[in-house]
CSV table of C-alpha atoms in Angstrom, one decimal:
chain,number,residue,atom,x,y,z
A,24,UNK,CA,69.3,123.4,122.0
A,25,UNK,CA,72.8,124.5,123.0
A,26,UNK,CA,75.3,125.1,120.2
A,27,UNK,CA,77.5,122.5,121.9
A,28,UNK,CA,74.8,119.9,122.3
A,29,UNK,CA,74.0,117.0,120.1
A,30,UNK,CA,73.6,117.8,116.4
A,31,UNK,CA,69.9,117.8,115.5
A,32,UNK,CA,68.8,115.0,113.1
A,33,UNK,CA,67.7,117.7,110.6
A,34,UNK,CA,71.2,119.1,110.3
A,35,UNK,CA,72.6,115.5,110.2
A,36,UNK,CA,70.5,114.9,107.1
A,37,UNK,CA,71.9,118.1,105.5
A,38,UNK,CA,75.5,116.9,105.7
A,39,UNK,CA,76.5,116.2,102.1
A,40,UNK,CA,77.0,112.7,100.9
A,41,UNK,CA,80.5,113.6,99.8
A,42,UNK,CA,81.3,114.5,103.4
A,43,UNK,CA,80.1,111.2,104.7
A,44,UNK,CA,82.0,109.4,101.9
A,45,UNK,CA,85.2,111.3,102.7
A,46,UNK,CA,84.8,110.5,106.4
A,47,UNK,CA,84.3,106.8,105.5
A,48,UNK,CA,87.4,106.9,103.4
A,49,UNK,CA,89.4,108.5,106.1
A,50,UNK,CA,88.2,105.9,108.6
A,51,UNK,CA,89.1,103.1,106.2
A,52,UNK,CA,92.6,104.5,105.8
A,53,UNK,CA,93.0,104.7,109.6
A,54,UNK,CA,92.2,101.1,109.8
A,55,UNK,CA,94.5,100.1,106.9
A,56,UNK,CA,97.4,102.1,108.4
A,57,UNK,CA,97.2,100.5,111.8
A,58,UNK,CA,95.4,97.2,111.5
A,59,UNK,CA,96.3,95.6,108.2
A,60,UNK,CA,99.7,94.1,109.2
A,61,UNK,CA,101.6,97.3,108.5
A,62,UNK,CA,101.4,96.3,104.9
A,63,UNK,CA,102.9,99.6,103.7
A,64,UNK,CA,106.3,98.9,105.3
A,65,UNK,CA,109.0,97.5,103.0
A,66,UNK,CA,111.5,96.2,105.6
A,67,UNK,CA,110.3,92.5,105.4
A,68,UNK,CA,113.5,91.0,103.9
A,69,UNK,CA,115.1,87.6,104.3
A,70,UNK,CA,115.2,86.9,108.0
A,71,UNK,CA,118.5,86.4,109.9
A,72,UNK,CA,120.1,83.0,109.2
A,73,UNK,CA,123.1,80.9,109.8
A,74,UNK,CA,124.9,78.5,107.5
A,75,UNK,CA,123.8,74.8,108.0
A,76,UNK,CA,126.4,72.3,109.0
A,77,UNK,CA,125.7,70.3,105.8
A,78,UNK,CA,124.2,72.1,102.8
A,79,UNK,CA,121.1,70.2,101.4
A,80,UNK,CA,120.7,69.3,97.8
A,81,UNK,CA,118.6,71.6,95.7
A,82,UNK,CA,116.9,71.3,92.2
A,83,UNK,CA,116.0,74.4,90.4
A,84,UNK,CA,112.9,74.2,88.1
A,85,UNK,CA,112.4,76.8,85.4
A,86,UNK,CA,109.2,76.6,83.3
A,87,UNK,CA,109.9,78.5,80.0
A,88,UNK,CA,107.8,79.2,77.0
A,89,UNK,CA,109.1,81.5,74.3
A,90,UNK,CA,111.7,83.1,76.6
A,91,UNK,CA,114.6,83.5,74.2
A,92,UNK,CA,114.5,87.3,74.6
A,93,UNK,CA,115.1,87.2,78.4
A,94,UNK,CA,117.2,84.0,78.9
A,95,UNK,CA,120.6,85.6,78.2
A,96,UNK,CA,120.0,88.0,81.2
A,97,UNK,CA,118.5,85.5,83.6
A,98,UNK,CA,119.7,81.9,83.0
A,99,UNK,CA,123.5,82.6,83.5
A,100,UNK,CA,122.7,84.0,86.9
A,101,UNK,CA,121.2,80.6,87.9
A,102,UNK,CA,124.0,78.6,86.5
A,103,UNK,CA,126.5,80.9,88.3
A,104,UNK,CA,125.0,80.2,91.8
A,105,UNK,CA,127.7,80.0,94.5
A,106,UNK,CA,126.1,77.1,96.4
A,107,UNK,CA,128.2,74.8,98.6
A,108,UNK,CA,125.9,71.8,98.2
A,109,UNK,CA,124.7,69.8,95.3
A,110,UNK,CA,122.5,71.8,92.9
A,111,UNK,CA,121.1,71.3,89.4
A,112,UNK,CA,118.9,73.3,87.0
A,113,UNK,CA,116.0,71.8,85.1
A,114,UNK,CA,114.6,74.1,82.3
A,115,UNK,CA,111.2,72.9,81.0
A,116,UNK,CA,110.8,74.1,77.4
A,117,UNK,CA,107.0,74.2,77.1
A,118,UNK,CA,106.3,74.2,73.4
A,119,UNK,CA,108.5,77.3,72.6
A,120,UNK,CA,108.7,78.5,69.0
A,121,UNK,CA,111.6,80.9,69.4
A,122,UNK,CA,114.4,78.4,70.1
A,123,UNK,CA,114.2,78.7,73.9
A,124,UNK,CA,115.6,75.2,74.6
A,125,UNK,CA,118.4,75.5,72.1
A,126,UNK,CA,119.4,78.9,73.5
A,127,UNK,CA,119.4,77.5,77.0
A,128,UNK,CA,121.9,74.8,76.0
A,129,UNK,CA,124.1,77.3,74.3
A,130,UNK,CA,124.2,79.5,77.3
A,131,UNK,CA,125.1,76.5,79.6
A,132,UNK,CA,127.9,75.6,77.2
A,133,UNK,CA,129.2,79.2,77.1
A,134,UNK,CA,128.9,80.0,80.8
A,135,UNK,CA,129.3,76.7,82.6
A,136,UNK,CA,128.3,76.5,86.2
A,137,UNK,CA,125.6,74.3,87.6
A,138,UNK,CA,124.5,71.3,85.5
A,139,UNK,CA,121.5,72.1,83.2
A,140,UNK,CA,118.9,69.7,81.9
A,141,UNK,CA,116.5,70.9,79.2
A,142,UNK,CA,113.4,68.9,78.5
A,143,UNK,CA,109.9,69.3,77.1
A,144,UNK,CA,106.6,68.1,78.7
A,145,UNK,CA,104.4,67.8,75.7
A,146,UNK,CA,100.9,69.2,75.4
A,147,UNK,CA,99.1,69.6,78.8
A,148,UNK,CA,96.0,67.5,79.4
A,149,UNK,CA,92.7,69.1,80.2
A,150,UNK,CA,92.4,70.6,83.6
A,151,UNK,CA,95.9,72.2,83.8
A,152,UNK,CA,96.2,75.9,83.7
A,153,UNK,CA,99.1,78.3,83.1
A,154,UNK,CA,102.6,77.1,83.5
A,155,UNK,CA,101.7,74.4,86.1
A,156,UNK,CA,102.0,71.5,83.6
A,157,UNK,CA,105.6,72.6,82.9
A,158,UNK,CA,106.2,72.9,86.6
A,159,UNK,CA,104.9,69.4,87.2
A,160,UNK,CA,107.2,68.0,84.5
A,161,UNK,CA,110.2,69.8,86.0
A,162,UNK,CA,109.3,68.6,89.5
A,163,UNK,CA,109.1,65.1,88.3
A,164,UNK,CA,112.6,65.3,86.7
A,165,UNK,CA,113.9,66.8,89.9
A,166,UNK,CA,112.5,64.2,92.2
A,167,UNK,CA,114.6,61.6,90.5
A,168,UNK,CA,117.6,63.3,92.2
A,169,UNK,CA,115.8,63.2,95.6
A,170,UNK,CA,116.5,66.8,96.5
A,171,UNK,CA,115.7,68.3,99.9
A,172,UNK,CA,114.6,71.6,98.4
A,173,UNK,CA,113.1,72.7,95.1
A,174,UNK,CA,113.6,76.3,93.8
A,175,UNK,CA,110.8,77.3,91.5
A,176,UNK,CA,111.7,80.3,89.5
A,177,UNK,CA,110.6,82.0,86.3
A,178,UNK,CA,112.6,82.3,83.2
A,179,UNK,CA,112.8,86.1,83.5
A,180,UNK,CA,114.3,86.2,87.0
A,181,UNK,CA,117.9,87.1,87.6
A,182,UNK,CA,119.4,86.0,90.9
A,183,UNK,CA,122.4,87.2,92.8
A,184,UNK,CA,125.3,84.7,93.0
A,185,UNK,CA,124.6,84.0,96.7
A,186,UNK,CA,120.8,84.0,96.2
A,187,UNK,CA,120.3,80.2,96.5
A,188,UNK,CA,122.7,80.0,99.5
A,189,UNK,CA,120.7,82.7,101.4
A,190,UNK,CA,117.3,81.2,100.6
A,191,UNK,CA,118.4,77.8,101.9
A,192,UNK,CA,120.0,79.2,105.0
A,193,UNK,CA,116.9,81.2,105.8
A,194,UNK,CA,114.6,78.2,105.3
A,195,UNK,CA,116.8,76.0,107.5
A,196,UNK,CA,117.3,78.5,110.3
A,197,UNK,CA,113.6,79.6,110.4
A,198,UNK,CA,112.2,76.1,109.9
A,199,UNK,CA,110.2,77.3,106.9
A,200,UNK,CA,108.7,75.0,104.2
A,201,UNK,CA,108.4,77.9,101.8
A,202,UNK,CA,110.7,80.9,101.5
A,203,UNK,CA,109.7,83.2,98.7
A,204,UNK,CA,111.0,86.6,97.6
A,205,UNK,CA,109.0,89.1,95.6
A,206,UNK,CA,111.4,89.9,92.8
A,207,UNK,CA,112.0,93.5,92.0
A,208,UNK,CA,110.2,94.2,88.7
A,209,UNK,CA,111.6,96.4,86.0
A,210,UNK,CA,110.6,100.1,86.3
A,211,UNK,CA,111.7,102.2,83.4
A,212,UNK,CA,108.8,103.1,81.1
A,213,UNK,CA,106.1,105.6,82.2
A,214,UNK,CA,103.6,102.7,82.4
A,215,UNK,CA,105.9,100.7,84.6
A,216,UNK,CA,106.5,103.7,86.9
A,217,UNK,CA,102.7,104.1,87.3
A,218,UNK,CA,101.7,100.5,87.6
A,219,UNK,CA,104.5,98.3,88.9
A,220,UNK,CA,105.2,99.7,92.4
A,221,UNK,CA,101.4,99.9,92.9
A,222,UNK,CA,101.1,96.3,91.9
A,223,UNK,CA,103.4,95.2,94.7
A,224,UNK,CA,101.8,97.7,97.1
A,225,UNK,CA,98.3,96.3,96.4
A,226,UNK,CA,99.6,92.7,96.7
A,227,UNK,CA,101.0,93.5,100.1
A,228,UNK,CA,97.8,95.1,101.2
A,229,UNK,CA,95.9,91.9,100.3
A,230,UNK,CA,98.6,89.6,101.8
A,231,UNK,CA,100.5,91.5,104.5
A,232,UNK,CA,104.0,89.9,104.6
A,233,UNK,CA,104.3,90.1,108.4
A,234,UNK,CA,101.2,87.9,108.8
A,235,UNK,CA,102.3,85.3,106.3
A,236,UNK,CA,105.4,84.4,108.2
A,237,UNK,CA,103.7,84.4,111.6
A,238,UNK,CA,102.6,81.0,113.0
A,239,UNK,CA,98.9,80.6,113.7
A,240,UNK,CA,97.7,82.9,110.9
A,241,UNK,CA,95.7,81.9,107.9
A,242,UNK,CA,97.3,84.4,105.6
A,243,UNK,CA,99.4,82.7,102.9
A,244,UNK,CA,101.0,83.8,99.7
A,245,UNK,CA,104.2,83.5,97.7
A,246,UNK,CA,105.7,85.2,94.7
A,247,UNK,CA,106.1,82.8,91.8
A,248,UNK,CA,109.4,84.2,90.5
A,249,UNK,CA,111.3,82.9,93.5
A,250,UNK,CA,109.9,80.1,95.6
A,251,UNK,CA,112.1,77.8,97.6
A,252,UNK,CA,110.0,74.8,98.6
A,253,UNK,CA,110.9,71.9,100.8
A,254,UNK,CA,110.4,68.7,98.8
A,255,UNK,CA,108.8,66.9,101.7
A,256,UNK,CA,106.3,69.7,102.1
A,257,UNK,CA,105.6,69.7,98.4
A,258,UNK,CA,104.7,66.0,98.6
A,259,UNK,CA,102.6,66.4,101.6
A,260,UNK,CA,100.6,69.2,100.0
A,261,UNK,CA,100.5,67.4,96.6
A,262,UNK,CA,102.2,70.2,94.7
A,263,UNK,CA,101.6,70.9,91.9
A,264,UNK,CA,98.8,68.5,91.3
A,265,UNK,CA,96.6,69.9,94.0
A,266,UNK,CA,96.7,73.4,92.4
A,267,UNK,CA,96.7,72.3,88.8
A,268,UNK,CA,93.6,74.6,87.9
A,269,UNK,CA,94.9,77.6,89.8
A,270,UNK,CA,95.4,80.8,87.8
A,271,UNK,CA,97.3,82.5,90.7
A,272,UNK,CA,99.5,79.5,91.2
A,273,UNK,CA,102.0,81.1,93.7
A,274,UNK,CA,99.3,82.1,96.2
A,275,UNK,CA,97.6,78.7,95.7
A,276,UNK,CA,100.9,76.9,96.4
A,277,UNK,CA,101.5,78.8,99.6
A,278,UNK,CA,97.9,78.1,100.8
A,279,UNK,CA,98.2,74.4,100.0
A,280,UNK,CA,101.5,74.2,102.0
A,281,UNK,CA,100.1,76.1,104.9
A,282,UNK,CA,96.9,74.1,105.0
A,283,UNK,CA,99.0,70.9,105.2
A,284,UNK,CA,100.8,72.2,108.3
A,285,UNK,CA,103.8,73.9,106.6
A,286,UNK,CA,105.3,77.2,107.4
A,287,UNK,CA,105.5,80.0,104.8
A,288,UNK,CA,107.6,83.1,104.6
A,289,UNK,CA,107.3,85.9,102.0
A,290,UNK,CA,109.2,89.2,101.7
A,291,UNK,CA,110.7,91.7,99.3
A,292,UNK,CA,113.9,90.9,97.5
A,293,UNK,CA,117.2,92.8,97.6
A,294,UNK,CA,118.9,91.1,94.6
A,295,UNK,CA,116.3,89.1,92.8
A,296,UNK,CA,115.2,91.0,89.7
A,297,UNK,CA,112.8,90.5,86.8
A,298,UNK,CA,114.4,91.4,83.5
A,299,UNK,CA,111.1,91.3,81.6
A,300,UNK,CA,110.2,94.6,80.1
A,301,UNK,CA,106.6,96.0,80.0
A,302,UNK,CA,107.2,98.9,77.6
A,303,UNK,CA,103.5,99.6,76.9
A,304,UNK,CA,100.6,100.1,79.2
A,305,UNK,CA,98.6,97.3,77.4
A,306,UNK,CA,101.4,94.8,78.4
A,307,UNK,CA,100.9,95.7,82.1
A,308,UNK,CA,97.1,95.7,81.6
A,309,UNK,CA,97.2,92.1,80.2
A,310,UNK,CA,99.4,91.0,83.1
A,311,UNK,CA,96.9,92.3,85.7
A,312,UNK,CA,93.7,91.3,83.9
A,313,UNK,CA,95.0,87.8,83.5
A,314,UNK,CA,94.4,87.0,87.1
A,315,UNK,CA,92.4,89.8,88.8
A,316,UNK,CA,89.0,88.2,88.5
A,317,UNK,CA,90.4,84.8,89.6
A,318,UNK,CA,91.6,86.6,92.7
A,319,UNK,CA,88.0,87.3,93.4
A,320,UNK,CA,87.1,83.7,92.9
A,321,UNK,CA,85.1,84.6,89.7
A,322,UNK,CA,82.4,86.0,92.0
A,323,UNK,CA,80.2,88.9,90.7
A,324,UNK,CA,79.4,89.8,94.3
A,325,UNK,CA,83.1,90.1,95.2
A,326,UNK,CA,83.7,92.1,92.1
A,327,UNK,CA,81.0,94.6,93.0
A,328,UNK,CA,82.4,94.8,96.5
A,329,UNK,CA,85.9,95.3,95.2
A,330,UNK,CA,84.8,98.1,92.8
A,331,UNK,CA,82.9,99.8,95.7
A,332,UNK,CA,85.9,99.4,98.0
A,333,UNK,CA,88.4,100.8,95.5
A,334,UNK,CA,86.1,103.7,94.9
A,335,UNK,CA,85.7,104.5,98.6
A,336,UNK,CA,89.3,104.0,99.6
A,337,UNK,CA,91.2,105.4,96.6
A,338,UNK,CA,88.8,107.6,94.5
A,339,UNK,CA,86.7,109.4,97.0
A,340,UNK,CA,89.6,111.4,98.6
A,341,UNK,CA,90.6,113.4,95.5
A,342,UNK,CA,86.9,113.7,94.4
A,343,UNK,CA,86.0,115.1,97.9
A,344,UNK,CA,88.9,117.6,97.7
A,345,UNK,CA,87.8,118.8,94.2
A,346,UNK,CA,84.1,118.9,95.1
A,347,UNK,CA,84.7,120.6,98.4
A,348,UNK,CA,86.8,123.3,96.8
A,349,UNK,CA,84.1,123.9,94.1
A,350,UNK,CA,81.2,123.9,96.5
A,351,UNK,CA,83.0,125.7,99.3
A,352,UNK,CA,82.5,122.7,101.6
A,353,UNK,CA,85.4,122.9,104.0
A,354,UNK,CA,84.5,119.6,105.7
A,355,UNK,CA,84.7,117.7,102.5
A,356,UNK,CA,87.9,119.3,101.5
A,357,UNK,CA,89.6,118.7,104.9
A,358,UNK,CA,88.4,115.1,105.2
A,359,UNK,CA,89.3,114.2,101.6
A,360,UNK,CA,92.7,115.9,101.9
A,361,UNK,CA,93.5,114.0,105.1
A,362,UNK,CA,92.6,110.6,103.5
A,363,UNK,CA,94.6,111.4,100.4
A,364,UNK,CA,97.6,112.4,102.5
A,365,UNK,CA,97.4,109.2,104.5
A,366,UNK,CA,97.1,107.2,101.3
A,367,UNK,CA,100.1,108.9,99.7
A,368,UNK,CA,102.1,108.5,102.9
A,369,UNK,CA,101.6,104.8,102.9
A,370,UNK,CA,102.8,104.6,99.3
A,371,UNK,CA,106.1,106.4,99.8
A,372,UNK,CA,108.0,103.4,101.2
A,373,UNK,CA,107.2,101.3,98.1
A,374,UNK,CA,108.3,104.2,95.8
A,375,UNK,CA,111.5,104.4,97.7
A,376,UNK,CA,112.0,100.7,97.4
A,377,UNK,CA,111.6,101.0,93.7
A,378,UNK,CA,113.8,104.2,93.6
A,379,UNK,CA,111.0,106.2,92.1
A,380,UNK,CA,110.3,110.0,92.5
A,381,UNK,CA,107.9,110.7,95.4
A,382,UNK,CA,105.7,112.9,93.2
A,383,UNK,CA,104.2,109.7,92.1
A,384,UNK,CA,102.6,109.2,95.5
A,385,UNK,CA,99.7,111.6,95.0
A,386,UNK,CA,98.9,109.9,91.7
A,387,UNK,CA,98.0,106.6,93.4
A,388,UNK,CA,94.2,107.3,93.0
A,389,UNK,CA,94.7,107.4,89.2
A,390,UNK,CA,96.6,104.2,89.3
A,391,UNK,CA,93.9,102.6,91.5
A,392,UNK,CA,91.4,103.7,88.9
A,393,UNK,CA,93.4,101.9,86.2
A,394,UNK,CA,93.4,98.7,88.4
A,395,UNK,CA,89.7,99.0,88.9
A,396,UNK,CA,89.3,99.1,85.1
A,397,UNK,CA,91.7,96.1,84.7
A,398,UNK,CA,89.7,94.1,87.3
A,399,UNK,CA,86.4,94.8,85.5
A,400,UNK,CA,88.1,93.9,82.2
A,401,UNK,CA,89.3,90.6,83.7
A,402,UNK,CA,85.7,89.8,84.7
A,403,UNK,CA,84.5,90.6,81.2
A,404,UNK,CA,87.2,88.4,79.7
A,405,UNK,CA,86.2,85.5,81.9
A,406,UNK,CA,82.5,85.8,81.1
A,407,UNK,CA,83.3,85.8,77.4
A,408,UNK,CA,84.7,82.4,77.8
A,409,UNK,CA,88.4,83.2,78.0
A,410,UNK,CA,90.3,81.2,80.6
A,411,UNK,CA,93.8,81.4,82.0
A,412,UNK,CA,96.6,82.2,79.6
A,413,UNK,CA,100.3,81.8,79.7
A,414,UNK,CA,102.7,83.0,77.0
A,415,UNK,CA,100.1,82.9,74.2
A,416,UNK,CA,98.4,79.7,75.2
A,417,UNK,CA,94.8,80.0,76.4
A,418,UNK,CA,93.1,77.5,78.7
A,419,UNK,CA,89.4,77.7,78.2
A,420,UNK,CA,87.1,77.3,81.2
A,421,UNK,CA,85.3,74.0,81.4
A,422,UNK,CA,81.9,75.8,81.0
A,423,UNK,CA,83.1,78.1,78.3
A,424,UNK,CA,81.4,78.5,74.9
A,425,UNK,CA,84.0,78.6,72.1
A,426,UNK,CA,84.2,82.0,70.4
A,427,UNK,CA,83.4,82.1,66.7
A,428,UNK,CA,85.8,83.4,64.1
């Protein structure tokens, strides 16, 4: 047979498994680069907008549980919103033990600004997860004011003075029922540098921002720290009652609105920042493990597929480079290096967005391995009977067996 002819089957079988794996990883990265909504780009920001002739009324709902440590850096930014229309803030103190409600009132007295109401919802009934019972209470208070929009934001989020104005203008101009911005998380400790930019990168890979805002697509997601929601759309989608058992409540909210015929937009924020620190890796681990298995619909099959996918896409490239170098397998080395280079290249825009050094890009396989372990840990927690948790309160699964001790 000619040296340029088809490769004999015997030689095909001699090609090492690591070469096939590296080729599969490279093919996967080619598809992700070109066919997954350009998820790696970070230029999806608030769309162009114009000021409405009449500014609609807005009620801001802030669920808060034991947030005294972050409120001084976040709540004044909400109270200081430069909004031309009528706006009011409702902070729902959900059983705090650190004086969250009292501190919120003190901050309002000290800083002034938008009117603030602080109220408590009482203990949640069975069937409500996470912070959604607090959100329901806040939305109920807000509806008495008959606002056109609701801004759902977390107690650790600081907003620029014109943040509310820009959200409303974007929603009105684009005809969106949901306009959400992914707040810029804090990145100071080593753990935050490794995990936080990757967290947003992986989120965008699952929910490409460009697809979310495009009409006719099924992709829907929001970022819970900053969600402007049209009140009429919330009523039509039965928010939050329809998602009361959701662990990943922001994504569930966006899906419910889109299923009911609403339009959703999500992008990265320029001046919406989380002030919550995650100084230790275990803090970040807990944040991811809380919802990772819920993202997989608590399915062992999806978990196995996710582990296999993460291994092929993120772990095979560096392993192929190392194994190829040791075994003198040039094909494995080249294919693995190409996939690794493509992976690192797609991560660079997110590192720049977070103002992080680019030498972190080649470390993405290590971070992906951490996320793989976090996802497995999330599944283990679930099958041990632990349900969703929010600020120290755990909501057991209906079928869970109580732990002893």
